[in-house]
Coordinates of C-alpha atoms in Angstrom, one line a residue:
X81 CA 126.0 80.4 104.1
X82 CA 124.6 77.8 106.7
X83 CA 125.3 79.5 109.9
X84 CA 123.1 82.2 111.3
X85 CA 126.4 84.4 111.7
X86 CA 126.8 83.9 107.8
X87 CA 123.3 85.3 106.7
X88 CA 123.2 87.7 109.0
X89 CA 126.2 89.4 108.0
X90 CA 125.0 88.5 104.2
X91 CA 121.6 90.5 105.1
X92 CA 123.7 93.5 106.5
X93 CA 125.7 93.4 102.9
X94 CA 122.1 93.4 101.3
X95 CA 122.8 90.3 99.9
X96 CA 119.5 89.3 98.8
X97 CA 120.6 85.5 99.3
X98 CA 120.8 86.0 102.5
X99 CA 117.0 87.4 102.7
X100 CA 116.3 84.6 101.4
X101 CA 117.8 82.0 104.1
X102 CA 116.7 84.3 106.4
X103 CA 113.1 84.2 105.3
X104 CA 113.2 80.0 104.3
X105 CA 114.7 79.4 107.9
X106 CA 112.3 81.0 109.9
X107 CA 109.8 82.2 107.6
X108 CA 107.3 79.5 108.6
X109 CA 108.2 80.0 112.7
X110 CA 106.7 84.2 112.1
X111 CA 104.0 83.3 110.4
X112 CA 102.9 80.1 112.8
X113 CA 102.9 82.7 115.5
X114 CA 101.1 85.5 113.7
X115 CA 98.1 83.5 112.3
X116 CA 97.4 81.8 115.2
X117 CA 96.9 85.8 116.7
X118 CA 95.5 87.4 113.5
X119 CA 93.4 84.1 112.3
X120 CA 93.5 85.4 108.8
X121 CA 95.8 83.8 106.9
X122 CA 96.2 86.9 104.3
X123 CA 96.5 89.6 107.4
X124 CA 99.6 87.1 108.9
X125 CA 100.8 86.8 105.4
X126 CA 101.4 90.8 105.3
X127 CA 102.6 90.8 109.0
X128 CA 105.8 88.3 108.3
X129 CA 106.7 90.4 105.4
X130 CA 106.8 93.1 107.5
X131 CA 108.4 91.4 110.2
X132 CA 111.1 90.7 107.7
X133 CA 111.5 93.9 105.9
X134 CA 112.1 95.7 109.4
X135 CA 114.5 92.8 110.4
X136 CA 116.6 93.6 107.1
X137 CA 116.3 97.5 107.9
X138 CA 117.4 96.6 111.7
X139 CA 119.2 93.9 111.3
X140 CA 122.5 95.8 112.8
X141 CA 120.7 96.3 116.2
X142 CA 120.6 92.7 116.3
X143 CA 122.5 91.2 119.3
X144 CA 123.5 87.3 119.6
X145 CA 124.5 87.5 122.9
X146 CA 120.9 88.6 124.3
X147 CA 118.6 86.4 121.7
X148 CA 119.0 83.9 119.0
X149 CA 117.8 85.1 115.6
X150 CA 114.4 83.2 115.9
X151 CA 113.8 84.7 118.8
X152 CA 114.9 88.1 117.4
X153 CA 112.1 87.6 114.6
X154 CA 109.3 86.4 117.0
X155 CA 110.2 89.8 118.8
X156 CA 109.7 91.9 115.9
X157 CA 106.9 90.3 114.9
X158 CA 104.8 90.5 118.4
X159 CA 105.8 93.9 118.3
X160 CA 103.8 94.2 114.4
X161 CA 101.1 92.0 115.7
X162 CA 100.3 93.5 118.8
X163 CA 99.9 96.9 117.1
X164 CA 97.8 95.3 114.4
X165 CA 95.4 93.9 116.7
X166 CA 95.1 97.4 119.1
X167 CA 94.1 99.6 115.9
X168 CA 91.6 96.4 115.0
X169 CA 89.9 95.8 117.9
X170 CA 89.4 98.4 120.3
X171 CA 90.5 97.3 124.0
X172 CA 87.3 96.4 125.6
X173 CA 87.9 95.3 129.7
X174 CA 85.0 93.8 131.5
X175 CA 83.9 94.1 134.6
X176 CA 84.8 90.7 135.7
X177 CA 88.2 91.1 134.1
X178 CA 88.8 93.8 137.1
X179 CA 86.9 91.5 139.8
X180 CA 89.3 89.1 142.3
X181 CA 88.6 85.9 142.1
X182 CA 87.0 84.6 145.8
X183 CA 89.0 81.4 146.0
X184 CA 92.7 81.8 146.2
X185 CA 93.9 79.0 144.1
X186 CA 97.0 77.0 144.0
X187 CA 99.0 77.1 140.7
X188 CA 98.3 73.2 140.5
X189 CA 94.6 73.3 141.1
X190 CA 94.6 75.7 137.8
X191 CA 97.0 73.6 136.3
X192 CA 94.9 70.4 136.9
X193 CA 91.4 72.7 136.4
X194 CA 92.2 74.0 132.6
X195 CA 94.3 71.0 131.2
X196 CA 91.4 67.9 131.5
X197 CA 92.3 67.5 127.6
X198 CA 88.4 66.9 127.2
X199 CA 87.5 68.3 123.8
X200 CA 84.7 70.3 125.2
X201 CA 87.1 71.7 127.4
X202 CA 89.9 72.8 124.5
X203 CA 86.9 74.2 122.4
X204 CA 85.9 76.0 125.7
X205 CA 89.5 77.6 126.2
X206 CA 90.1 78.4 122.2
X207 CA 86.9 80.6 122.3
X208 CA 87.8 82.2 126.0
X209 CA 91.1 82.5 124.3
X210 CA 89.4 84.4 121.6
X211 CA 88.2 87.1 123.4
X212 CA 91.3 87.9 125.7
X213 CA 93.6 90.9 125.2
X214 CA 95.9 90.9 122.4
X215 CA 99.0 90.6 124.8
X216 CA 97.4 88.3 127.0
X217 CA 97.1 86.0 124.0
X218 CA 100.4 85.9 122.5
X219 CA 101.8 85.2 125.7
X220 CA 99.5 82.1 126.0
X221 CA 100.7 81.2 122.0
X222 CA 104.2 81.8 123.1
X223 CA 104.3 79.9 126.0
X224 CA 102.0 77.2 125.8
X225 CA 101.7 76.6 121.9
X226 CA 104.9 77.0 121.1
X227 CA 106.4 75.9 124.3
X228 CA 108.8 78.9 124.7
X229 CA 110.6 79.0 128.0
X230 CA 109.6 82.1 129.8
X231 CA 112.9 83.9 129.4
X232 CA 112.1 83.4 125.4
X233 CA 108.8 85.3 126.0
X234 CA 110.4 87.7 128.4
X235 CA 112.6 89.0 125.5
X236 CA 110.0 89.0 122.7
X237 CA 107.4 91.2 125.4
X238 CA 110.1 93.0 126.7
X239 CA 108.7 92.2 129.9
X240 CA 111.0 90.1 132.8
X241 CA 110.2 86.4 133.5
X242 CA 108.8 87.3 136.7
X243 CA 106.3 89.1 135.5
X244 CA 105.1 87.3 132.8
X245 CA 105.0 84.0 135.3
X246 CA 102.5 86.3 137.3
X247 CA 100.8 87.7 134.1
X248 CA 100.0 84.0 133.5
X249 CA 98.9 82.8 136.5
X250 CA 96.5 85.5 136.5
X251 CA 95.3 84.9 133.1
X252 CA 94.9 81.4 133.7
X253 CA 93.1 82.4 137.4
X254 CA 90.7 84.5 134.5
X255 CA 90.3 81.9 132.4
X256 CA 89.1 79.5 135.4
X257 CA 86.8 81.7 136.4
X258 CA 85.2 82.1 133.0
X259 CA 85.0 78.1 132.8
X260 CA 83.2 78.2 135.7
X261 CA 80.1 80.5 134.0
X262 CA 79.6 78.1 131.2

């Protein structure tokens, strides 16, 4: 049982071995994305399991030709985490989160503007990061921690490519702006 055909079709037979590949295969992939949302190793802990447990439930709704199986997971898992973080912290939107930004900048000027790879600058974007919107912060993990392409993100969001490409230009326009004020 080495392929992800073979444990699949082991988890549909509730073959508990094939939980278990399941689970040691990607296992450490679901939680790496959920901790680095929750921050609480115990809270991310819960969340795979029950990224898991619904995967075993769904696991015939699972189509190969639209994701691979990791991807599957993460999708199932953003879905849990998402909903974990809306019921516990309310959505909060600023006033400068609704504001344009005055300057129309290019996407390299952003690019070149939040990536100086200063320390002071990383710690600046990790606490920024901190107080975005749940969605708006997976997208950032997904894309630029765990250097998903965006079609990869566009299937765990169930969002198109498009849009997220524009959902991150305008985060990253957001995040600009709030380097500026420090």
């Amino acid at each position: 049982m080495n392929t992800d055909k073979e444990i699949i079709e082991a988890v549909a037979d509730g073959e508990r071995k094939g939980q278990s590949l399941m689970v040691g295969r990607y296992g450490q992939q679901v939680f790496a994305m959920i901790v680095r949302q929750v921050g609480n190793a115990m809270d991310a802990e819960e969340l795979t399991q029950d990224t898991f447990l619904r995967a075993f439930s769904h696991i015939g709704s699972y189509d190969p030709s639209r994701a691979s199986l990791g991807t599957w997971l993460c999708r199932i898992a953003y879905r849990l985490t998402l909903d974990f973080l809306k019921r516990r912290r309310p959505l909060i939107v600023s006033i400068e989160d609704t504001e344009v930004l005055q300057t129309d900048l290019s996407e390299e000027q952003l690019a070149a503007e939040l990536s100086t790879g200063s320390e002071e600058r990383i710690r600046q974007l990790e606490l920024l990061m901190d107080d975005l919107p749940p969605d708006e912060r997976l997208l950032l993990t997904l894309y630029y921690f765990e250097n998903r392409p965006l079609d990869e993100c566009a299937f765990i969001m169930d969002a198109t490519a498009h849009a997220l490409a524009n959902r991150l230009y305008r985060i990253r326009r957001k995040l600009f702006k709030q380097l500026q004020k420090i």
